[in-house]
CSV table of C-alpha atoms and ligand atoms in Angstrom, one decimal:
chain,number,residue,atom,x,y,z
A,161,MET,CA,-11.6,0.3,43.5
A,162,THR,CA,-9.5,3.4,43.1
A,163,VAL,CA,-6.9,3.2,40.4
A,164,SER,CA,-3.5,4.8,41.1
A,165,TYR,CA,-1.1,5.8,38.4
A,166,ASP,CA,2.4,5.2,39.4
A,167,ILE,CA,4.9,4.4,36.6
A,168,THR,CA,7.5,2.8,39.0
A,169,ASN,CA,4.9,0.5,40.8
A,170,PHE,CA,3.1,-0.6,37.6
A,171,TYR,CA,6.6,-1.4,36.1
A,172,ASN,CA,7.6,-3.4,39.3
A,173,GLU,CA,4.4,-5.2,39.5
A,174,LEU,CA,4.6,-6.2,35.6
A,175,VAL,CA,8.1,-7.6,36.4
A,176,ALA,CA,7.0,-9.4,39.6
A,177,HIS,CA,4.1,-11.0,37.6
A,178,GLY,CA,6.5,-12.2,35.0
A,179,LEU,CA,4.7,-10.2,32.4
A,180,ILE,CA,7.7,-8.3,31.4
A,181,LEU,CA,11.2,-9.4,31.4
A,182,PRO,CA,13.8,-6.5,31.6
A,183,ASN,CA,17.0,-6.7,29.8
A,184,GLY,CA,18.7,-3.6,31.1
A,185,VAL,CA,17.9,-1.3,28.0
A,186,LYS,CA,14.9,1.0,28.5
A,187,GLY,CA,11.8,0.2,26.2
A,188,ALA,CA,13.5,-3.1,25.1
A,189,TYR,CA,12.0,-5.6,27.8
A,190,GLY,CA,11.0,-9.2,26.7
A,191,ARG,CA,7.4,-10.4,27.1
A,192,GLY,CA,6.3,-13.3,29.3
A,193,ALA,CA,3.8,-16.0,28.3
A,194,VAL,CA,0.8,-14.4,29.6
A,195,PHE,CA,1.6,-11.0,28.2
A,196,GLU,CA,2.0,-12.6,24.9
A,197,GLU,CA,-1.3,-14.6,25.2
A,198,ILE,CA,-3.1,-11.2,25.8
A,199,ALA,CA,-1.5,-9.5,22.9
A,200,ARG,CA,-2.2,-12.5,20.6
A,201,ALA,CA,-6.0,-12.6,21.9
A,202,PHE,CA,-6.5,-9.0,21.0
A,203,ASN,CA,-4.9,-9.2,17.7
A,204,ASP,CA,-7.1,-12.2,16.9
A,205,LEU,CA,-10.2,-10.2,18.1
A,206,VAL,CA,-9.2,-7.6,15.6
A,207,SER,CA,-9.0,-10.2,13.0
A,208,ARG,CA,-12.5,-11.5,13.8
A,209,ILE,CA,-14.1,-7.9,13.7
A,210,ALA,CA,-12.4,-7.2,10.4
A,211,LYS,CA,-13.1,-10.7,8.7
A,212,ASN,CA,-15.8,-9.5,6.4
A,213,ASP,CA,-13.8,-6.6,5.2
A,214,GLY,CA,-11.7,-8.8,3.1
A,215,ALA,CA,-8.3,-7.3,4.0
A,216,GLN,CA,-5.2,-8.9,2.0
A,217,GLU,CA,-2.7,-10.0,4.5
A,218,VAL,CA,0.9,-9.3,3.9
A,219,MET,CA,4.0,-9.9,6.0
A,220,PHE,CA,7.5,-8.0,6.0
A,221,PRO,CA,10.6,-8.4,8.0
A,222,PRO,CA,11.3,-5.9,10.7
A,223,VAL,CA,13.9,-4.2,8.3
A,224,LEU,CA,13.3,-2.2,5.1
A,225,PRO,CA,15.5,-0.7,2.4
A,226,ARG,CA,17.3,2.4,3.5
A,227,ALA,CA,16.5,3.9,0.2
A,228,LEU,CA,12.8,3.5,1.0
A,229,VAL,CA,13.2,5.4,4.4
A,230,GLU,CA,14.8,8.2,2.4
A,231,LYS,CA,12.1,8.2,-0.3
A,232,MET,CA,9.3,8.3,2.4
A,233,GLY,CA,10.8,11.4,4.0
A,234,TYR,CA,11.2,9.8,7.3
A,235,MET,CA,14.7,11.4,7.8
A,236,ASP,CA,13.1,14.8,7.0
A,237,SER,CA,10.5,14.4,9.7
A,238,PHE,CA,11.6,12.1,12.4
A,239,PRO,CA,15.3,11.6,12.3
A,240,GLN,CA,15.4,11.4,16.1
A,241,LEU,CA,13.4,8.1,16.0
A,242,ALA,CA,15.2,6.3,13.2
A,243,GLY,CA,17.2,3.2,13.6
A,244,SER,CA,19.8,2.1,11.2
A,245,VAL,CA,21.5,-1.3,10.7
A,246,HIS,CA,25.2,-1.3,10.6
A,247,SER,CA,27.5,-4.4,9.9
A,248,PHE,CA,31.1,-5.3,9.9
A,249,VAL,CA,32.6,-5.6,6.5
A,250,GLY,CA,36.4,-5.3,7.2
A,251,ASN,CA,39.5,-7.5,6.9
A,252,ASP,CA,41.2,-9.7,9.4
A,253,ALA,CA,43.2,-6.9,11.0
A,254,ALA,CA,40.1,-4.8,11.4
A,255,ALA,CA,38.3,-7.8,12.9
A,256,ARG,CA,41.0,-8.4,15.5
A,257,GLU,CA,41.0,-4.7,16.3
A,258,ILE,CA,37.2,-4.9,16.9
A,259,SER,CA,37.7,-7.9,19.2
A,260,GLU,CA,40.5,-6.1,21.1
A,261,ARG,CA,38.5,-3.0,21.6
A,262,VAL,CA,35.5,-5.0,22.8
A,263,HIS,CA,37.5,-6.8,25.4
A,264,ALA,CA,39.3,-3.6,26.5
A,265,GLY,CA,36.0,-2.0,27.0
A,266,LEU,CA,36.7,0.6,24.3
A,267,ARG,CA,34.2,1.8,21.8
A,268,TRP,CA,34.3,-0.3,18.5
A,269,GLU,CA,30.9,0.7,16.7
A,270,ASP,CA,32.7,3.3,14.5
A,271,MET,CA,34.3,0.1,12.8
A,272,LEU,CA,30.8,-0.8,11.3
A,273,GLU,CA,29.4,0.3,8.2
A,274,PRO,CA,25.9,1.2,7.2
A,275,THR,CA,24.1,-1.5,5.3
A,276,GLU,CA,21.3,-1.2,2.8
A,277,LEU,CA,18.6,-1.7,5.7
A,278,MET,CA,17.2,0.3,8.5
A,279,LEU,CA,14.6,-0.7,11.1
A,280,VAL,CA,10.9,-0.5,10.1
A,281,PRO,CA,9.6,2.8,11.6
A,282,ALA,CA,5.9,2.1,11.1
A,283,ALA,CA,4.3,-1.2,10.1
A,284,CYS,CA,2.7,0.2,6.9
A,285,TYR,CA,5.9,1.6,5.4
A,286,PRO,CA,7.0,-1.4,3.4
A,287,VAL,CA,3.4,-1.8,1.9
A,288,TYR,CA,3.1,1.3,-0.3
A,289,PRO,CA,5.9,0.5,-2.8
A,290,ASN,CA,4.2,-2.8,-3.8
A,291,PHE,CA,1.0,-1.1,-5.0
A,292,SER,CA,2.4,1.4,-7.6
A,293,GLY,CA,0.1,1.6,-10.7
A,294,LEU,CA,-3.7,1.2,-11.0
A,295,LEU,CA,-5.8,0.0,-8.1
A,296,PRO,CA,-8.8,-2.2,-8.8
A,297,GLY,CA,-12.2,-0.4,-8.8
A,298,GLY,CA,-13.1,0.2,-5.2
A,299,GLY,CA,-9.5,0.4,-4.2
A,300,ARG,CA,-7.5,-1.9,-1.8
A,301,LEU,CA,-7.4,-3.0,1.8
A,302,ILE,CA,-4.3,-4.5,3.2
A,303,THR,CA,-3.4,-5.8,6.7
A,304,VAL,CA,0.1,-6.1,8.3
A,305,LEU,CA,1.6,-7.0,11.6
A,306,ASN,CA,5.1,-6.0,12.3
A,307,TRP,CA,7.8,-5.1,14.8
A,308,VAL,CA,8.4,-1.3,14.7
A,309,PHE,CA,11.6,0.5,16.1
A,310,ARG,CA,11.6,4.0,17.5
A,311,HIS,CA,14.5,5.4,19.4
A,312,GLU,CA,12.6,6.9,22.3
A,313,PRO,CA,14.1,5.2,25.3
A,314,SER,CA,11.8,5.6,28.4
A,315,ASP,CA,11.2,4.3,31.9
A,316,GLU,CA,7.4,4.1,31.0
A,317,PRO,CA,6.5,0.5,30.3
A,318,THR,CA,4.0,1.8,27.6
A,319,ARG,CA,6.8,3.7,25.7
A,320,LEU,CA,9.0,1.0,23.9
A,321,GLN,CA,11.9,1.1,21.5
A,322,SER,CA,10.6,-2.0,19.8
A,323,PHE,CA,7.0,-2.9,19.6
A,324,ARG,CA,4.2,-4.3,17.4
A,325,MET,CA,1.6,-2.6,15.5
A,326,ARG,CA,-1.3,-4.2,13.8
A,327,GLU,CA,-2.3,-2.1,10.8
A,328,PHE,CA,-5.0,-1.8,8.1
A,329,ILE,CA,-4.1,0.2,5.1
A,330,ARG,CA,-6.8,1.6,2.7
A,331,MET,CA,-6.0,2.9,-0.9
A,332,GLY,CA,-8.7,4.4,-3.0
A,333,GLN,CA,-10.9,7.2,-4.0
A,334,PRO,CA,-10.4,10.2,-1.4
A,335,ASP,CA,-14.1,10.0,-0.2
A,336,ASP,CA,-14.1,6.2,0.4
A,337,VAL,CA,-10.7,6.4,2.1
A,338,LEU,CA,-11.7,9.2,4.6
A,339,ALA,CA,-15.0,7.4,5.3
A,340,TRP,CA,-13.2,4.3,6.0
A,341,ARG,CA,-10.7,6.0,8.4
A,342,ASP,CA,-13.6,7.5,10.4
A,343,GLU,CA,-15.8,4.4,10.5
A,344,TRP,CA,-12.7,2.5,11.8
A,345,LEU,CA,-12.3,5.3,14.5
A,346,ARG,CA,-15.8,4.5,15.7
A,347,ARG,CA,-15.2,0.9,15.4
A,348,GLY,CA,-11.9,1.1,17.4
A,349,LEU,CA,-13.7,3.0,20.2
A,350,ASP,CA,-16.4,0.3,20.4
A,351,LEU,CA,-14.0,-2.3,20.5
A,352,LEU,CA,-11.7,-0.9,23.2
A,353,GLN,CA,-14.8,0.4,25.4
A,354,GLY,CA,-16.4,-3.0,24.8
A,355,LEU,CA,-13.4,-4.5,26.6
A,356,GLY,CA,-14.0,-2.3,29.6
A,357,LEU,CA,-11.2,0.3,28.7
A,358,PRO,CA,-12.1,3.9,29.6
A,359,ALA,CA,-11.1,4.9,25.8
A,360,GLN,CA,-11.6,8.3,24.3
A,361,SER,CA,-10.6,9.6,20.9
A,362,ASP,CA,-9.0,13.0,19.9
A,363,VAL,CA,-7.3,14.7,17.2
A,364,ALA,CA,-3.5,14.2,17.3
A,365,ASN,CA,-0.2,14.8,15.7
A,366,ASP,CA,3.0,13.0,14.9
A,367,PRO,CA,6.3,14.1,16.8
A,368,PHE,CA,7.8,15.9,13.9
A,369,PHE,CA,11.3,16.9,14.7
A,370,GLY,CA,12.5,20.4,15.6
A,371,ARG,CA,11.2,23.9,14.9
A,372,THR,CA,9.7,23.3,11.5
A,373,GLY,CA,8.3,20.2,13.0
A,374,LYS,CA,5.9,22.4,15.2
A,375,ILE,CA,4.5,23.9,12.1
A,376,LEU,CA,4.0,20.4,10.5
A,377,ALA,CA,2.3,19.1,13.7
A,378,ALA,CA,-0.1,22.3,13.9
A,379,ASN,CA,-1.1,21.7,10.2
A,380,GLN,CA,-1.6,18.1,10.8
A,381,ARG,CA,-4.0,19.0,13.6
A,382,GLU,CA,-5.8,21.7,11.8
A,383,GLN,CA,-6.5,19.4,8.9
A,384,ARG,CA,-7.5,16.6,11.4
A,385,LEU,CA,-5.3,14.1,9.5
A,386,LYS,CA,-4.4,12.1,12.6
A,387,PHE,CA,-6.7,10.7,15.4
A,388,GLU,CA,-5.8,8.7,18.5
A,389,ILE,CA,-7.7,6.4,20.9
A,390,MET,CA,-6.3,6.9,24.3
A,391,VAL,CA,-6.6,5.1,27.5
A,392,PRO,CA,-5.2,6.1,31.0
A,393,VAL,CA,-2.4,3.6,31.7
A,394,ILE,CA,0.4,5.3,33.5
A,395,SER,CA,-1.3,8.7,33.9
A,396,LEU,CA,-4.8,10.0,34.2
A,397,GLU,CA,-3.9,13.4,32.9
A,398,LYS,CA,-1.7,12.1,29.9
A,399,PRO,CA,-3.5,9.0,28.8
A,400,THR,CA,-1.8,6.7,26.5
A,401,ALA,CA,-2.4,6.3,22.7
A,402,VAL,CA,-3.4,2.7,22.0
A,403,ALA,CA,-4.4,3.2,18.5
A,404,SER,CA,-3.9,5.7,15.6
A,405,PHE,CA,-6.0,6.5,12.6
A,406,ASN,CA,-4.1,8.4,9.9
A,407,TRP,CA,-5.2,10.0,6.5
A,408,HIS,CA,-2.3,10.6,4.4
A,409,GLN,CA,-4.2,12.2,1.6
A,410,ASP,CA,-2.0,11.7,-1.5
A,411,HIS,CA,1.4,11.8,0.2
A,412,PHE,CA,2.4,8.2,-0.3
A,413,SER,CA,0.3,7.5,-3.3
A,414,SER,CA,2.1,10.3,-5.3
A,415,LEU,CA,5.6,9.1,-4.2
A,416,PHE,CA,4.8,5.5,-5.4
A,417,GLY,CA,2.4,6.5,-8.4
A,418,ILE,CA,-0.7,4.7,-6.9
A,419,SER,CA,-3.7,5.6,-8.9
A,420,ASN,CA,-7.4,4.7,-8.9
A,421,ALA,CA,-8.9,2.6,-11.6
A,422,ASP,CA,-10.0,5.8,-13.3
A,423,SER,CA,-6.3,7.0,-13.4
A,424,SER,CA,-6.9,9.8,-10.7
A,425,VAL,CA,-4.5,10.0,-7.9
A,426,ALA,CA,-5.5,7.7,-5.0
A,427,HIS,CA,-5.6,8.6,-1.4
A,428,THR,CA,-4.3,6.4,1.4
A,429,ALA,CA,-5.1,6.0,5.0
A,430,CYS,CA,-3.9,3.5,7.8
A,431,LEU,CA,-4.8,2.6,11.2
A,432,GLY,CA,-2.6,1.0,13.8
A,433,PHE,CA,-3.2,-0.7,17.1
A,434,GLY,CA,-0.2,-0.7,19.4
A,435,LEU,CA,-0.4,-4.4,20.6
A,436,GLU,CA,1.9,-3.8,23.7
A,437,ARG,CA,0.0,-0.7,24.7
A,438,VAL,CA,-3.5,-2.3,24.4
A,439,THR,CA,-2.1,-5.3,26.4
A,440,LEU,CA,-0.9,-2.9,29.1
A,441,ALA,CA,-4.2,-1.0,29.1
A,442,LEU,CA,-6.1,-4.2,29.7
A,443,ILE,CA,-3.7,-5.2,32.5
A,444,LYS,CA,-4.0,-1.9,34.1
A,445,ALA,CA,-7.9,-1.9,33.9
A,446,HIS,CA,-8.6,-5.5,35.0
A,447,GLY,CA,-5.5,-6.8,36.7
A,448,PHE,CA,-2.3,-8.8,36.5
A,449,ASP,CA,-4.0,-12.1,36.0
A,450,PRO,CA,-6.2,-12.5,33.1
A,451,LYS,CA,-7.9,-15.5,34.8
A,452,THR,CA,-9.5,-13.0,37.1
A,453,TRP,CA,-10.7,-10.6,34.4
A,454,PRO,CA,-14.5,-9.9,34.0
A,455,GLU,CA,-16.2,-12.7,32.1
A,456,GLU,CA,-17.6,-10.4,29.4
A,457,VAL,CA,-14.1,-9.3,28.6
A,458,ARG,CA,-12.6,-12.8,28.7
A,459,GLY,CA,-15.4,-14.0,26.5
A,460,GLN,CA,-14.3,-11.6,23.6
A,461,LEU,CA,-10.7,-12.3,23.9
A,462,TRP,CA,-10.9,-16.1,24.5
A,463,PRO,CA,-14.1,-17.1,22.8
B,1357,AMP,P1,2.0,6.1,15.4
B,1357,AMP,O1,2.4,5.6,14.0
B,1357,AMP,O2,3.0,6.9,16.1
B,1357,AMP,O3,0.6,6.8,15.3
B,1357,AMP,O4,1.9,4.8,16.2
B,1357,AMP,C1,0.9,3.7,16.1
B,1357,AMP,C2,0.4,3.2,17.3
B,1357,AMP,O5,1.6,2.5,17.9
B,1357,AMP,C3,0.1,4.1,18.4
B,1357,AMP,O6,-1.2,4.4,18.5
B,1357,AMP,C4,0.6,3.3,19.7
B,1357,AMP,O7,-0.5,2.4,20.0
B,1357,AMP,C5,1.7,2.5,19.2
B,1357,AMP,N1,3.0,3.1,19.7
B,1357,AMP,C6,3.6,4.3,19.1
B,1357,AMP,N2,4.7,4.4,19.8
B,1357,AMP,C7,4.9,3.6,20.6
B,1357,AMP,C8,5.9,3.2,21.6
B,1357,AMP,N3,7.0,4.0,21.6
B,1357,AMP,N4,5.9,2.2,22.3
B,1357,AMP,C9,4.8,1.3,22.3
B,1357,AMP,N5,3.8,1.5,21.5
B,1357,AMP,C10,3.8,2.6,20.6
B,1358,ZN,ZN1,0.5,3.3,9.1
């Protein structure tokens, strides 16, 4: 079977099979039952693989304090991706005016005020502030699943504005943290290749904003701080990143005073699987109906 890579066709087929449910806004489609079944099965498979690691599971809402976004430097590096929650706090007259403007087809959003909340820009962001102080000997391992917002509207079904990341976060001694990140990169490749995906890993960088961002991105690559696992989904030449493996060194631990048991500054690293992207990669590789997927793939996802 020769695989072709056509964004519009793939999107239309996903819609025709009820896998995605468009709502008129780019990168904000709904997910059908079968799509969800695949995403859930993959997430559960990750949980089974990581079971003996003993990660502590936490859960956060898809919003986080504005002050935390500021403190973590997101507005310095990625202002173009951020999403902010605004609400109405006016009086009766202002409420009437909003309603009138809505019905007259006029803009009304300037009558909203910023709240204390923003949308979560990466699943691990709400985690770090909870672990200020001394880590236990051996450090910590956390896992979290959350909805993430990024303002990058696109016609590519693989580039969403709202999507889910399954993350693991490791905090501890620099050597342990780096070794953990590298081991998970191998594990992630084994996992995805074992599911019949043509997955490859490579050094990567985050989409830092603007001219200074180019320098930050080059530094990040040079120091090999970020790796991605990529699979061709909508293009052979530009494969899609389905998982990321990030070594933050002491960036977050310094901000939140996270220290090792011996009081040295801890390092942190995180890895994230993009659940929608993995789901779409599996669909691209094996077809629109999981009932017809190879038995060895089904057996792992639905044991
Ligand atoms: P990042 O924090 O950018 O490394 O993203 C972590 C993972 O989330 C990536 O490896 C992707 O699998 C996924 N991801 C990132 N951006 C998007 C997006 N716009 N739409 C869907 N998935 C994404
Ligand atoms: Zn992370």
